[in-house]
Short mmCIF file of C-alpha atoms and ligand atoms in Angstrom, two decimals:
data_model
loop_
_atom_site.label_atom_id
_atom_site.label_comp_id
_atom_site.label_asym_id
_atom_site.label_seq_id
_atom_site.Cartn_x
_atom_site.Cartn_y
_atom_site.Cartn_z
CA UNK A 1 5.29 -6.66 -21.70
CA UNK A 2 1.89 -8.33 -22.31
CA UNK A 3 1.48 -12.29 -21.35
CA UNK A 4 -0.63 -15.18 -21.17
CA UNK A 5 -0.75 -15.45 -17.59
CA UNK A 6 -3.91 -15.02 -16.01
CA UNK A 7 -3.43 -14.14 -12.33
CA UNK A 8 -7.29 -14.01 -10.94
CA UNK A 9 -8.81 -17.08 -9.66
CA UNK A 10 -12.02 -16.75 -10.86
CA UNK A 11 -13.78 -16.46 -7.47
CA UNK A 12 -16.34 -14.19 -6.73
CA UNK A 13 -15.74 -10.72 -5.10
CA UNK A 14 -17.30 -10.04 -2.18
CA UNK A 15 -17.54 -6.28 -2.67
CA UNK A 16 -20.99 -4.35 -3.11
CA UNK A 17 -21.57 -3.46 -6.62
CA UNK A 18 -19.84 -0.27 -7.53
CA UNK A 19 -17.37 -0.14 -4.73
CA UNK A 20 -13.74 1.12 -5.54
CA UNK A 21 -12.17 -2.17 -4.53
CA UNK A 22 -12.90 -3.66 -8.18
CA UNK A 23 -10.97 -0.69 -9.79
CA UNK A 24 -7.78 -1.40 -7.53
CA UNK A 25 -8.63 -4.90 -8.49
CA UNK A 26 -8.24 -4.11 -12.20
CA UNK A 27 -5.42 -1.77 -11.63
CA UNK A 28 -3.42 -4.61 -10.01
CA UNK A 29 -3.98 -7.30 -12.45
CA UNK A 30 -3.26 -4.77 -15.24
CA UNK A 31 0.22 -4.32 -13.45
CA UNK A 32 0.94 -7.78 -13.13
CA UNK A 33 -0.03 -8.35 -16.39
CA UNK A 34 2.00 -5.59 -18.29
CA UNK A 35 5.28 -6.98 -16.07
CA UNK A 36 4.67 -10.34 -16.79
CA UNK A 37 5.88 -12.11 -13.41
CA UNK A 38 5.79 -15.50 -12.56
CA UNK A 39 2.34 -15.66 -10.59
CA UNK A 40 4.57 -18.43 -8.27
CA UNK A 41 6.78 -15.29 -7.48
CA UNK A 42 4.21 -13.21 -6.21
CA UNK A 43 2.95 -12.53 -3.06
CA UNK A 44 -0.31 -10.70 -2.03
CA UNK A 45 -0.71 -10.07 1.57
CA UNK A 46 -3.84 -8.43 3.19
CA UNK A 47 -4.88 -7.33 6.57
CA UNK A 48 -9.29 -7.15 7.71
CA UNK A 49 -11.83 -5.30 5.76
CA UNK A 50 -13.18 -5.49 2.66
CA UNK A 51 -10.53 -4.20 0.83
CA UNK A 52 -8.17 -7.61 2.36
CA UNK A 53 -10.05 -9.94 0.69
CA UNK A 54 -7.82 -8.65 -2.22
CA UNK A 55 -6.00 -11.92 -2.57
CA UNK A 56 -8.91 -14.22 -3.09
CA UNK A 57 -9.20 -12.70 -6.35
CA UNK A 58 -5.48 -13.32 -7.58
CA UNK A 59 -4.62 -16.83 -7.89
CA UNK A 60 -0.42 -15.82 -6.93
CA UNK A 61 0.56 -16.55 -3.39
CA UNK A 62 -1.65 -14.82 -0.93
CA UNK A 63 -1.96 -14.42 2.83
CA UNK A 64 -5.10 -12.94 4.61
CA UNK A 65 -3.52 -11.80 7.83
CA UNK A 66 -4.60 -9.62 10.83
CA UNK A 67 -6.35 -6.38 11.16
CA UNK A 68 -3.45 -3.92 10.78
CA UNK A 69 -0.41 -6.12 10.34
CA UNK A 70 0.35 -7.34 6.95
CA UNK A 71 3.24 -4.97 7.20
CA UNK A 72 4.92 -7.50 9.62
CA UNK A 73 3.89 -10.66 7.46
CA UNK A 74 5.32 -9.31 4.41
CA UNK A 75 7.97 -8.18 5.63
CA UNK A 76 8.65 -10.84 7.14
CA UNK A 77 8.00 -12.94 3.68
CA UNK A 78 10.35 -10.65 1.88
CA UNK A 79 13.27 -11.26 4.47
CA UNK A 80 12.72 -14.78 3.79
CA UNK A 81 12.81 -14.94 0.20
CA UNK A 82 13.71 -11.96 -1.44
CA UNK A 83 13.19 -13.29 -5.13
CA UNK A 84 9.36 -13.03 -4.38
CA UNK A 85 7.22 -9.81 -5.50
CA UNK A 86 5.52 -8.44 -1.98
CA UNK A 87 2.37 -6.85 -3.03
CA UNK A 88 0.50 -5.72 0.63
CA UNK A 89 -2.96 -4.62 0.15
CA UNK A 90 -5.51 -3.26 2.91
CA UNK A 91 -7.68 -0.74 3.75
CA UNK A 92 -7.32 3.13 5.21
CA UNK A 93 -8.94 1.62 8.48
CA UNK A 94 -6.13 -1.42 8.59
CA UNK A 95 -3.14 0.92 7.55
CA UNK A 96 -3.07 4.49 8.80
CA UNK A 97 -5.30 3.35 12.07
CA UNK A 98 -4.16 0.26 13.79
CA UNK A 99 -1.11 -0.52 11.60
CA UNK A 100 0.08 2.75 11.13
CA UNK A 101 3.52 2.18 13.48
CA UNK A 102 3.97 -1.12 11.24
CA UNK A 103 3.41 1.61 8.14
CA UNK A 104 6.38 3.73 9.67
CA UNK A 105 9.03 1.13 10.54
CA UNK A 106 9.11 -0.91 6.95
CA UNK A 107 9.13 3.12 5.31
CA UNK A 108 12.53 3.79 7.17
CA UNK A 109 13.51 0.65 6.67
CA UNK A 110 13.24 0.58 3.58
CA UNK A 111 11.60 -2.88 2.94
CA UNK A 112 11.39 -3.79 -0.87
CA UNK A 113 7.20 -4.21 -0.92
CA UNK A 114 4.67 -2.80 -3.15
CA UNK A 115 1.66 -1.54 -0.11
CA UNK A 116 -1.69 -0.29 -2.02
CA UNK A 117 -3.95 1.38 0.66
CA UNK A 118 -7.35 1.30 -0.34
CA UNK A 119 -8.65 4.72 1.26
CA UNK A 120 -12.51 4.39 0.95
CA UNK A 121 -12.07 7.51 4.28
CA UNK A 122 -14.32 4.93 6.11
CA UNK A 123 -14.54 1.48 7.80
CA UNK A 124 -15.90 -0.77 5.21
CA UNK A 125 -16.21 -3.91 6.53
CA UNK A 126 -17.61 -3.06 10.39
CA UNK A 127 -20.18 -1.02 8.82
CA UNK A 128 -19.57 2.29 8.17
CA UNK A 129 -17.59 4.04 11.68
CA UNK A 130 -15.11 6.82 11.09
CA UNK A 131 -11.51 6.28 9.55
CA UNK A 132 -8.18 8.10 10.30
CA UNK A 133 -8.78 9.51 7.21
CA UNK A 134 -12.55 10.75 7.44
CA UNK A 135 -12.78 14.22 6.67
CA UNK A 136 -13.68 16.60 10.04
CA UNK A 137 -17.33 17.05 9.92
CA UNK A 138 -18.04 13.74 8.24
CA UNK A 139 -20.99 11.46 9.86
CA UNK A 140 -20.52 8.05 9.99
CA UNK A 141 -22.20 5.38 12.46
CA UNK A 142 -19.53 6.39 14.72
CA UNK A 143 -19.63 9.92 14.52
CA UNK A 144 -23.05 10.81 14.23
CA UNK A 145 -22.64 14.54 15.06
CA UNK A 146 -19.80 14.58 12.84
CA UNK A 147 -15.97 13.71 12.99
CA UNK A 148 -14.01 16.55 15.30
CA UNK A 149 -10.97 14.90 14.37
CA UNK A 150 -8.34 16.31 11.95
CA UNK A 151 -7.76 13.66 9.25
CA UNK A 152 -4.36 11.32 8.52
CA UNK A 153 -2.42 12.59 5.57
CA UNK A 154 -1.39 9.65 4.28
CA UNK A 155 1.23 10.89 1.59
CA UNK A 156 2.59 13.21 4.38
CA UNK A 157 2.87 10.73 6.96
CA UNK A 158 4.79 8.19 4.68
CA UNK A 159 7.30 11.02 3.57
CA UNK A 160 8.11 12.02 6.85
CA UNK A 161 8.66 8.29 7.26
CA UNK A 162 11.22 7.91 4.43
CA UNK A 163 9.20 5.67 2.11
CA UNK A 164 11.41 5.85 -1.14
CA UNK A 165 8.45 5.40 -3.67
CA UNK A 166 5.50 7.63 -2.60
CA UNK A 167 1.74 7.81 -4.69
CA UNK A 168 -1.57 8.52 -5.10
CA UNK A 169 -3.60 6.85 -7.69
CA UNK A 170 -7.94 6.94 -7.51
CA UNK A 171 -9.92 3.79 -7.84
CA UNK A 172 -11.72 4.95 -10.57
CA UNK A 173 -8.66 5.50 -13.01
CA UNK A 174 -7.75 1.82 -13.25
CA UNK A 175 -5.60 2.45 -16.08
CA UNK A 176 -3.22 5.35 -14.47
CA UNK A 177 -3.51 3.60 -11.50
CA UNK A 178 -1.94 0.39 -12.93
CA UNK A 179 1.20 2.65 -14.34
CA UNK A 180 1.23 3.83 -10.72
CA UNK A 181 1.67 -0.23 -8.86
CA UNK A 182 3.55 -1.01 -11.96
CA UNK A 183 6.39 1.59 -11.13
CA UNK A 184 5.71 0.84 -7.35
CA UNK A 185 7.00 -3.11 -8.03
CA UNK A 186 9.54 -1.94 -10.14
CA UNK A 187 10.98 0.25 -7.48
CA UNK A 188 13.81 -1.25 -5.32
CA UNK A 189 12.28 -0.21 -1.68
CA UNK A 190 9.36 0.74 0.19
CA UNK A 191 6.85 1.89 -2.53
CA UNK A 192 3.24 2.81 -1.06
CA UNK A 193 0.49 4.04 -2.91
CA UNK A 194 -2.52 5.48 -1.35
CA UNK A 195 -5.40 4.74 -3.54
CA UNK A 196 -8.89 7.31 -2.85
CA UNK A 197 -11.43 4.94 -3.13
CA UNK A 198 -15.50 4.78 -3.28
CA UNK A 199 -17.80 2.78 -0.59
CA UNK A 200 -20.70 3.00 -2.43
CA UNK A 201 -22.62 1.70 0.80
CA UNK A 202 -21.30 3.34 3.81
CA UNK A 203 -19.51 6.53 2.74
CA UNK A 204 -21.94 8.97 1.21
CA UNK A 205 -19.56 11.96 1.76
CA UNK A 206 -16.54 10.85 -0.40
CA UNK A 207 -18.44 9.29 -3.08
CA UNK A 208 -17.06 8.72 -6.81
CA UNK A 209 -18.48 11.85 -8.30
CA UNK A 210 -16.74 13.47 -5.41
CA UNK A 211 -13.54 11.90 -6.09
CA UNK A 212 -13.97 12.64 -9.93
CA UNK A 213 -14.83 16.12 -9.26
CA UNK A 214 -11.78 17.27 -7.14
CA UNK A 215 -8.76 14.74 -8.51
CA UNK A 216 -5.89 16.09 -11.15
CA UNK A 217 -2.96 14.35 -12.21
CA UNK A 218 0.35 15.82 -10.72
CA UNK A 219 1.59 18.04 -13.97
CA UNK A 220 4.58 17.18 -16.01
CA UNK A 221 7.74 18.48 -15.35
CA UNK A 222 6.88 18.10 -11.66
CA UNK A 223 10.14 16.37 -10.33
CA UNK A 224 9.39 13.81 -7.95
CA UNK A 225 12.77 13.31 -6.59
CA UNK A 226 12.17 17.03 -4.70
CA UNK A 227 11.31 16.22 -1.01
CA UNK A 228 10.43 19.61 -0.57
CA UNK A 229 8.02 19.93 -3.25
CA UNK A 230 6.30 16.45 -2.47
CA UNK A 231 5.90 17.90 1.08
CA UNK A 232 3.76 20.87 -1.10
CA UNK A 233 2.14 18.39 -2.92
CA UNK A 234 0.84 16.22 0.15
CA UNK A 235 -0.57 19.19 1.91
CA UNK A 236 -2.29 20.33 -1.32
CA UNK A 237 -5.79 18.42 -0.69
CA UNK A 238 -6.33 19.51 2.99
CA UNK A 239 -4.89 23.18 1.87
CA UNK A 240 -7.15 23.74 -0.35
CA UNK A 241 -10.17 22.49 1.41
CA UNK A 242 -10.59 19.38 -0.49
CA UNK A 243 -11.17 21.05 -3.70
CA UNK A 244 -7.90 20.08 -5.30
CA UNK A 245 -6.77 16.27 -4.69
CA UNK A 246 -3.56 15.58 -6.53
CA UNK A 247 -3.34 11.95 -8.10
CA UNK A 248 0.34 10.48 -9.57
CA UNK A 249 3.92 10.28 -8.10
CA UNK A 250 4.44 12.38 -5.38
CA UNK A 251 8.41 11.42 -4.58
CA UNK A 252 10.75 8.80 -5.51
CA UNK A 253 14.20 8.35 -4.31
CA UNK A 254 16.56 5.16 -4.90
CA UNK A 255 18.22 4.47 -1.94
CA UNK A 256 20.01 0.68 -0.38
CA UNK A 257 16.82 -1.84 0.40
CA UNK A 258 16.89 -3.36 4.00
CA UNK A 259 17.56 -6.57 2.45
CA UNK A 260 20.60 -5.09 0.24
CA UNK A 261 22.24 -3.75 3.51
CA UNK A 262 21.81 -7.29 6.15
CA UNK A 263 24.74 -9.02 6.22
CA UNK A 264 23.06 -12.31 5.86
CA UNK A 265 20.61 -11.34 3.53
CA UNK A 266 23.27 -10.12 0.99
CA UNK A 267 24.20 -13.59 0.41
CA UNK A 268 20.84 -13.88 -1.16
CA UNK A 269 17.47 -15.13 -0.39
CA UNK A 270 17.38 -17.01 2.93
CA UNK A 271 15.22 -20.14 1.35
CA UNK A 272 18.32 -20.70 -0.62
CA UNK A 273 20.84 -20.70 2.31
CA UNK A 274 21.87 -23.74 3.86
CA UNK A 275 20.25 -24.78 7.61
CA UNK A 276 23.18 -23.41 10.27
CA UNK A 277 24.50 -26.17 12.18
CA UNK A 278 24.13 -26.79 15.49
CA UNK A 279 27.30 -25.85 16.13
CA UNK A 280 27.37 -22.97 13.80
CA UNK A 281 24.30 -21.25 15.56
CA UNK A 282 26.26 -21.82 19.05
CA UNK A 283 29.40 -20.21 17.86
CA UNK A 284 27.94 -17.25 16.54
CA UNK A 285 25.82 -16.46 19.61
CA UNK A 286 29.33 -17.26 21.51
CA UNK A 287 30.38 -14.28 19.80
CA UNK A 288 27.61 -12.06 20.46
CA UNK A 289 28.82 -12.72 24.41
C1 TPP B 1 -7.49 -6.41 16.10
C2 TPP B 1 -8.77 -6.10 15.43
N1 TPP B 1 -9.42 -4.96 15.72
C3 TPP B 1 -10.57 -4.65 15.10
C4 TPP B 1 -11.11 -5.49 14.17
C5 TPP B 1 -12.42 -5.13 13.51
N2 TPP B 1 -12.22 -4.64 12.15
C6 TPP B 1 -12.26 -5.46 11.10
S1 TPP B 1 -12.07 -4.66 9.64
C7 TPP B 1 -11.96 -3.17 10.45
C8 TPP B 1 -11.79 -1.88 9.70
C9 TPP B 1 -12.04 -1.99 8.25
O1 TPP B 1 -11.80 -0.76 7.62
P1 TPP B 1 -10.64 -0.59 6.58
O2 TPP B 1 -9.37 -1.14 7.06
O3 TPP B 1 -10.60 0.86 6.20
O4 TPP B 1 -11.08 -1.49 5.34
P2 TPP B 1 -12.39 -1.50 4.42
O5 TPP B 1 -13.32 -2.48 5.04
O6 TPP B 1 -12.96 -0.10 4.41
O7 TPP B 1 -11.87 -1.93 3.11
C10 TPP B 1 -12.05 -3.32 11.83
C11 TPP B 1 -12.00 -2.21 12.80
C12 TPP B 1 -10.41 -6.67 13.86
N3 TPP B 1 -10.83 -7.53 12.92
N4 TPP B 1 -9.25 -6.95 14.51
S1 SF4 B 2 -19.09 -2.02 2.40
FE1 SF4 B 2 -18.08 -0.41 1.20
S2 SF4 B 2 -15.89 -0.99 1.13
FE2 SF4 B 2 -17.09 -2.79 1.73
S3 SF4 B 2 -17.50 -3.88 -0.20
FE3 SF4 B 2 -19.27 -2.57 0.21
S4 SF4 B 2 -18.83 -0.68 -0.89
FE4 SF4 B 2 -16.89 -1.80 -0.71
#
């Protein structure tokens, strides 16, 4: 459903010209646009890098947290108010590196958030040192002889986790890659979508043409509620030596939400709950004893 509502602010980006972030920056808004939210009932939370200053752009709600934990703060958003739309966005370096446990939890949990990973393979904002997901052999400022370390797979990792909404989408299809964070809000649960992604100043490996030369969209009649055949599909890239990187819906399953399951959260969004009393709180901790 198309709308009037615009939901950038008008500030300036502070990407490099040409860098991927401004396609996951159009894919977004072309989400939110084609569902048509209240901007007041979304939420964008970010971690550090250049990929995090994703909610500057959007004039919804927006929280610029800590390298590697906007898992926790939107989670912990979500279990306050459930009516809001929890959007996480951050980078490869802030997700699969030092936030990766956070990444795991919310997955088996089952938190009801939309988290787009911008995975640029590199560390953007620190200038350029290797990334969970740099390829083995890549040189970056940090590996200068070349990375000996066997890359992340991101898809992989979050199906092993149980994330009930798993994708890939490529910064430089803004237009499937909106379809893909539009299904991903829609989806009651953990949706994540790993989006490959170009930094045009410090990755010279994984570059756009690189992207464009080895990504395919996932086929039709692929059935993405086959565990087994997502499992296929997320060792495709490294199986095949890079040559074939599938983009689209890997797996989808619809399974209870954390938040459907809590016994206090059932009663609907916490905001809207009355304040215990005093004596309330000291009853029901009496009965933990
Ligand atoms: C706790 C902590 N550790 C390290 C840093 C330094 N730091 C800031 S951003 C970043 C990595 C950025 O890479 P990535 O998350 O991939 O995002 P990009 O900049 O590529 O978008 C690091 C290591 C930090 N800010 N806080
Ligand atoms: S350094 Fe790389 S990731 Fe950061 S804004 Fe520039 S191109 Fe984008």
């Amino acid at each position: 459903m198309a709308n009037n509502i615009n939901y950038t602010s008008g500030a300036k980006p502070v990407w490099c010209p040409g860098c991927g972030d401004y396609g996951v920056f159009a894919g977004l808004n072309s989400a939110l646009t084609q569902l048509g939210i209240d901007k007041e009932k979304v939420l964008i939370v970010s971690g550090i890098g250049c990929s995090s200053a994703m909610p500057h752009v959007f004039s919804t709600y927006g929280i610029h947290s800590l390298h590697g934990r906007l898992i926790p703060v939107a989670t912990g958003a979500k279990l306050a108010n459930d009516d809001l739309t929890v959007i996480g966005v951050g980078g490869d370096g802030d997700g699969y590196g030092i936030g990766v446990g956070h990444l795991i939890h919310a997955a088996r949990r089952n938190v009801d958030m939309t988290y787009i990973v911008i995975d640029n393979q590199i560390y953007g904002l620190t200038t350029g040192q290797a990334s969970p997901t740099s390829l083995l052999g890549a040189k970056t400022k940090s590996t200068p002889l070349g990375s000996i370390e066997t890359p992340e797979n991101p898809v992989g990792v979050a199906l092993a986790a149980g994330a009930s909404y798993v994708a890939r989408g490529f910064a430089g299809d803004p237009v499937h890659l909106a379809g893909l964070i539009k299904e991903g809000i829609l989806h009651k649960g953990f949706a994540i979508i790993d989006v490959l992604s170009n930094c045009v100043t410090f990755n010279n490996l994984n570059t756009g043409d690189w992207y464009k030369q080895r990504v395919y969209k996932i086929e039709e009649g692929y059935d993405p509620t086959d565990m087994s055949k997502a499992v296929e599909k997320a060792l495709e890239a490294e199986r095949s030596n890079w040559s074939k990187i599938p983009i689209g819906l890997f797996y989808k399953k619809e399974r209870p939400t954390y938040s459907e399951q809590d016994i206090t959260l059932k009663k609907g969004p916490l905001v809207n709950q009355p304040d215990p009393t005093k004596q309330q709180v000291l009853e029901a901790l009496d009965d933990l004893r």
